Amino acid sequence: MIERLQQIASYLQKFRPILMLLALGFLFLFVAALFELGDVPYDAYSVPAVVGFIWAVALLSIGGLFARVPPRPARHMPLLRRLKVRLLRAAVYCIAVVMLVLTGALFMLSSQLLRTWGGF
């Protein structure tokens, strides 16, 4: 599972600048809607801006967390080195489970927010 997340993270690393610009753009759109800057009404853009910002940050987090997953320990490694690698992989695996649960919760939150907003 963590090797697959590493592949996804390496793919997302290519789009890191775009994701950062999207996150900043959605954040600016939310602030503009919050303070009603210019002709930006609060009701029209606040919910999509929050959903877009959260997704951009989630994708950036996945790309950053799983970019370097420790390789599987080899048999020729010393015992303490193998133990260290296994503990690191276990920690990354726990983080991966947490990120998958959070991504599932983000799917549910996004669908509820967009349905409440009336966009879908």
PDB file of C-alpha atoms in Angstrom:
ATOM      1  CA  MET A   1       0.000   0.000   0.000  1.00  0.00           C
ATOM      2  CA  ILE A   2       2.722   2.490   0.871  1.00  0.00           C
ATOM      3  CA  GLU A   3       4.569   1.746  -2.356  1.00  0.00           C
ATOM      4  CA  ARG A   4       1.418   2.657  -4.298  1.00  0.00           C
ATOM      5  CA  LEU A   5       1.100   5.877  -2.291  1.00  0.00           C
ATOM      6  CA  GLN A   6       4.737   6.602  -3.117  1.00  0.00           C
ATOM      7  CA  GLN A   7       3.926   6.280  -6.828  1.00  0.00           C
ATOM      8  CA  ILE A   8       0.975   8.632  -6.423  1.00  0.00           C
ATOM      9  CA  ALA A   9       3.136  11.055  -4.441  1.00  0.00           C
ATOM     10  CA  SER A  10       5.856  11.065  -7.083  1.00  0.00           C
ATOM     11  CA  TYR A  11       3.197  11.833  -9.695  1.00  0.00           C
ATOM     12  CA  LEU A  12       1.765  14.636  -7.526  1.00  0.00           C
ATOM     13  CA  GLN A  13       5.242  16.139  -7.044  1.00  0.00           C
ATOM     14  CA  LYS A  14       5.179  17.141 -10.720  1.00  0.00           C
ATOM     15  CA  PHE A  15       2.118  19.283 -10.035  1.00  0.00           C
ATOM     16  CA  ARG A  16       3.338  20.798  -6.758  1.00  0.00           C
ATOM     17  CA  PRO A  17       3.619  24.395  -8.067  1.00  0.00           C
ATOM     18  CA  ILE A  18       0.175  24.175  -9.651  1.00  0.00           C
ATOM     19  CA  LEU A  19      -1.338  22.767  -6.456  1.00  0.00           C
ATOM     20  CA  MET A  20       0.280  25.559  -4.424  1.00  0.00           C
ATOM     21  CA  LEU A  21      -1.132  28.179  -6.785  1.00  0.00           C
ATOM     22  CA  LEU A  22      -4.552  26.538  -6.592  1.00  0.00           C
ATOM     23  CA  ALA A  23      -4.429  26.491  -2.782  1.00  0.00           C
ATOM     24  CA  LEU A  24      -3.428  30.153  -2.664  1.00  0.00           C
ATOM     25  CA  GLY A  25      -6.066  31.046  -5.249  1.00  0.00           C
ATOM     26  CA  PHE A  26      -8.824  29.281  -3.337  1.00  0.00           C
ATOM     27  CA  LEU A  27      -7.641  30.883  -0.105  1.00  0.00           C
ATOM     28  CA  PHE A  28      -7.702  34.309  -1.738  1.00  0.00           C
ATOM     29  CA  LEU A  29     -11.173  33.607  -3.152  1.00  0.00           C
ATOM     30  CA  PHE A  30     -12.429  32.634   0.305  1.00  0.00           C
ATOM     31  CA  VAL A  31     -10.954  35.770   1.906  1.00  0.00           C
ATOM     32  CA  ALA A  32     -12.399  37.907  -0.892  1.00  0.00           C
ATOM     33  CA  ALA A  33     -15.805  36.319  -0.365  1.00  0.00           C
ATOM     34  CA  LEU A  34     -15.502  36.629   3.411  1.00  0.00           C
ATOM     35  CA  PHE A  35     -14.792  40.359   3.298  1.00  0.00           C
ATOM     36  CA  GLU A  36     -16.915  40.856   0.177  1.00  0.00           C
ATOM     37  CA  LEU A  37     -14.049  42.475  -1.707  1.00  0.00           C
ATOM     38  CA  GLY A  38     -15.118  43.926  -5.020  1.00  0.00           C
ATOM     39  CA  ASP A  39     -18.094  42.165  -6.565  1.00  0.00           C
ATOM     40  CA  VAL A  40     -17.521  38.807  -4.879  1.00  0.00           C
ATOM     41  CA  PRO A  41     -20.678  37.752  -3.008  1.00  0.00           C
ATOM     42  CA  TYR A  42     -20.123  35.642   0.096  1.00  0.00           C
ATOM     43  CA  ASP A  43     -22.733  33.017  -0.701  1.00  0.00           C
ATOM     44  CA  ALA A  44     -21.562  32.263  -4.204  1.00  0.00           C
ATOM     45  CA  TYR A  45     -17.883  31.459  -3.667  1.00  0.00           C
ATOM     46  CA  SER A  46     -17.195  30.644  -0.027  1.00  0.00           C
ATOM     47  CA  VAL A  47     -18.122  26.946  -0.027  1.00  0.00           C
ATOM     48  CA  PRO A  48     -16.374  26.021  -3.313  1.00  0.00           C
ATOM     49  CA  ALA A  49     -13.322  27.975  -2.171  1.00  0.00           C
ATOM     50  CA  VAL A  50     -13.149  26.028   1.099  1.00  0.00           C
ATOM     51  CA  VAL A  51     -13.600  22.683  -0.683  1.00  0.00           C
ATOM     52  CA  GLY A  52     -10.989  23.531  -3.307  1.00  0.00           C
ATOM     53  CA  PHE A  53      -8.515  24.749  -0.693  1.00  0.00           C
ATOM     54  CA  ILE A  54      -8.901  21.616   1.423  1.00  0.00           C
ATOM     55  CA  TRP A  55      -8.419  19.339  -1.603  1.00  0.00           C
ATOM     56  CA  ALA A  56      -5.346  21.244  -2.765  1.00  0.00           C
ATOM     57  CA  VAL A  57      -3.801  21.025   0.709  1.00  0.00           C
ATOM     58  CA  ALA A  58      -4.690  17.320   0.968  1.00  0.00           C
ATOM     59  CA  LEU A  59      -3.000  16.567  -2.363  1.00  0.00           C
ATOM     60  CA  LEU A  60       0.048  18.598  -1.349  1.00  0.00           C
ATOM     61  CA  SER A  61       0.201  16.670   1.924  1.00  0.00           C
ATOM     62  CA  ILE A  62       0.002  13.297   0.212  1.00  0.00           C
ATOM     63  CA  GLY A  63       2.701  14.380  -2.226  1.00  0.00           C
ATOM     64  CA  GLY A  64       4.975  15.512   0.574  1.00  0.00           C
ATOM     65  CA  LEU A  65       4.397  12.726   3.087  1.00  0.00           C
ATOM     66  CA  PHE A  66       4.876   9.769   0.791  1.00  0.00           C
ATOM     67  CA  ALA A  67       7.549  11.071  -1.571  1.00  0.00           C
ATOM     68  CA  ARG A  68      10.257   9.050   0.178  1.00  0.00           C
ATOM     69  CA  VAL A  69       9.081   5.747   1.602  1.00  0.00           C
ATOM     70  CA  PRO A  70      11.862   3.628   3.160  1.00  0.00           C
ATOM     71  CA  PRO A  71      12.674   0.561   1.039  1.00  0.00           C
ATOM     72  CA  ARG A  72      11.975  -2.922   2.317  1.00  0.00           C
ATOM     73  CA  PRO A  73      14.766  -4.258   4.528  1.00  0.00           C
ATOM     74  CA  ALA A  74      17.175  -6.654   2.846  1.00  0.00           C
ATOM     75  CA  ARG A  75      18.353  -9.874   4.434  1.00  0.00           C
ATOM     76  CA  HIS A  76      22.003  -8.836   4.349  1.00  0.00           C
ATOM     77  CA  MET A  77      21.372  -5.775   6.556  1.00  0.00           C
ATOM     78  CA  PRO A  78      22.427  -5.884  10.185  1.00  0.00           C
ATOM     79  CA  LEU A  79      19.697  -6.690  12.678  1.00  0.00           C
ATOM     80  CA  LEU A  80      19.405  -3.188  14.170  1.00  0.00           C
ATOM     81  CA  ARG A  81      19.303  -1.591  10.711  1.00  0.00           C
ATOM     82  CA  ARG A  82      16.514  -3.963   9.631  1.00  0.00           C
ATOM     83  CA  LEU A  83      14.602  -3.196  12.804  1.00  0.00           C
ATOM     84  CA  LYS A  84      14.979   0.534  12.212  1.00  0.00           C
ATOM     85  CA  VAL A  85      13.739   0.231   8.622  1.00  0.00           C
ATOM     86  CA  ARG A  86      10.781  -1.899   9.721  1.00  0.00           C
ATOM     87  CA  LEU A  87       9.837   0.628  12.397  1.00  0.00           C
ATOM     88  CA  LEU A  88      10.055   3.467   9.887  1.00  0.00           C
ATOM     89  CA  ARG A  89       7.909   1.537   7.419  1.00  0.00           C
ATOM     90  CA  ALA A  90       5.386   0.784  10.187  1.00  0.00           C
ATOM     91  CA  ALA A  91       5.184   4.491  11.031  1.00  0.00           C
ATOM     92  CA  VAL A  92       4.695   5.374   7.354  1.00  0.00           C
ATOM     93  CA  TYR A  93       2.038   2.658   7.110  1.00  0.00           C
ATOM     94  CA  CYS A  94       0.173   4.148  10.109  1.00  0.00           C
ATOM     95  CA  ILE A  95       0.359   7.599   8.526  1.00  0.00           C
ATOM     96  CA  ALA A  96      -0.958   6.094   5.286  1.00  0.00           C
ATOM     97  CA  VAL A  97      -3.962   4.583   7.066  1.00  0.00           C
ATOM     98  CA  VAL A  98      -4.694   7.924   8.735  1.00  0.00           C
ATOM     99  CA  MET A  99      -4.398   9.752   5.389  1.00  0.00           C
ATOM    100  CA  LEU A 100      -6.744   7.277   3.702  1.00  0.00           C
ATOM    101  CA  VAL A 101      -9.327   7.721   6.464  1.00  0.00           C
ATOM    102  CA  LEU A 102      -8.962  11.504   6.234  1.00  0.00           C
ATOM    103  CA  THR A 103      -9.324  11.392   2.454  1.00  0.00           C
ATOM    104  CA  GLY A 104     -12.516   9.357   2.822  1.00  0.00           C
ATOM    105  CA  ALA A 105     -13.816  11.887   5.321  1.00  0.00           C
ATOM    106  CA  LEU A 106     -12.848  14.637   2.896  1.00  0.00           C
ATOM    107  CA  PHE A 107     -14.901  12.971   0.155  1.00  0.00           C
ATOM    108  CA  MET A 108     -17.930  12.883   2.446  1.00  0.00           C
ATOM    109  CA  LEU A 109     -17.398  16.464   3.644  1.00  0.00           C
ATOM    110  CA  SER A 110     -16.976  17.731   0.096  1.00  0.00           C
ATOM    111  CA  SER A 111     -20.125  16.052  -1.131  1.00  0.00           C
ATOM    112  CA  GLN A 112     -22.131  17.381   1.809  1.00  0.00           C
ATOM    113  CA  LEU A 113     -20.775  20.917   1.443  1.00  0.00           C
ATOM    114  CA  LEU A 114     -21.369  21.028  -2.309  1.00  0.00           C
ATOM    115  CA  ARG A 115     -24.870  19.580  -1.936  1.00  0.00           C
ATOM    116  CA  THR A 116     -25.672  22.154   0.748  1.00  0.00           C
ATOM    117  CA  TRP A 117     -24.227  24.908  -1.415  1.00  0.00           C
ATOM    118  CA  GLY A 118     -26.458  23.816  -4.284  1.00  0.00           C
ATOM    119  CA  GLY A 119     -23.758  23.284  -6.875  1.00  0.00           C
ATOM    120  CA  PHE A 120     -24.603  19.588  -7.290  1.00  0.00           C
TER     121      PHE A 120
END
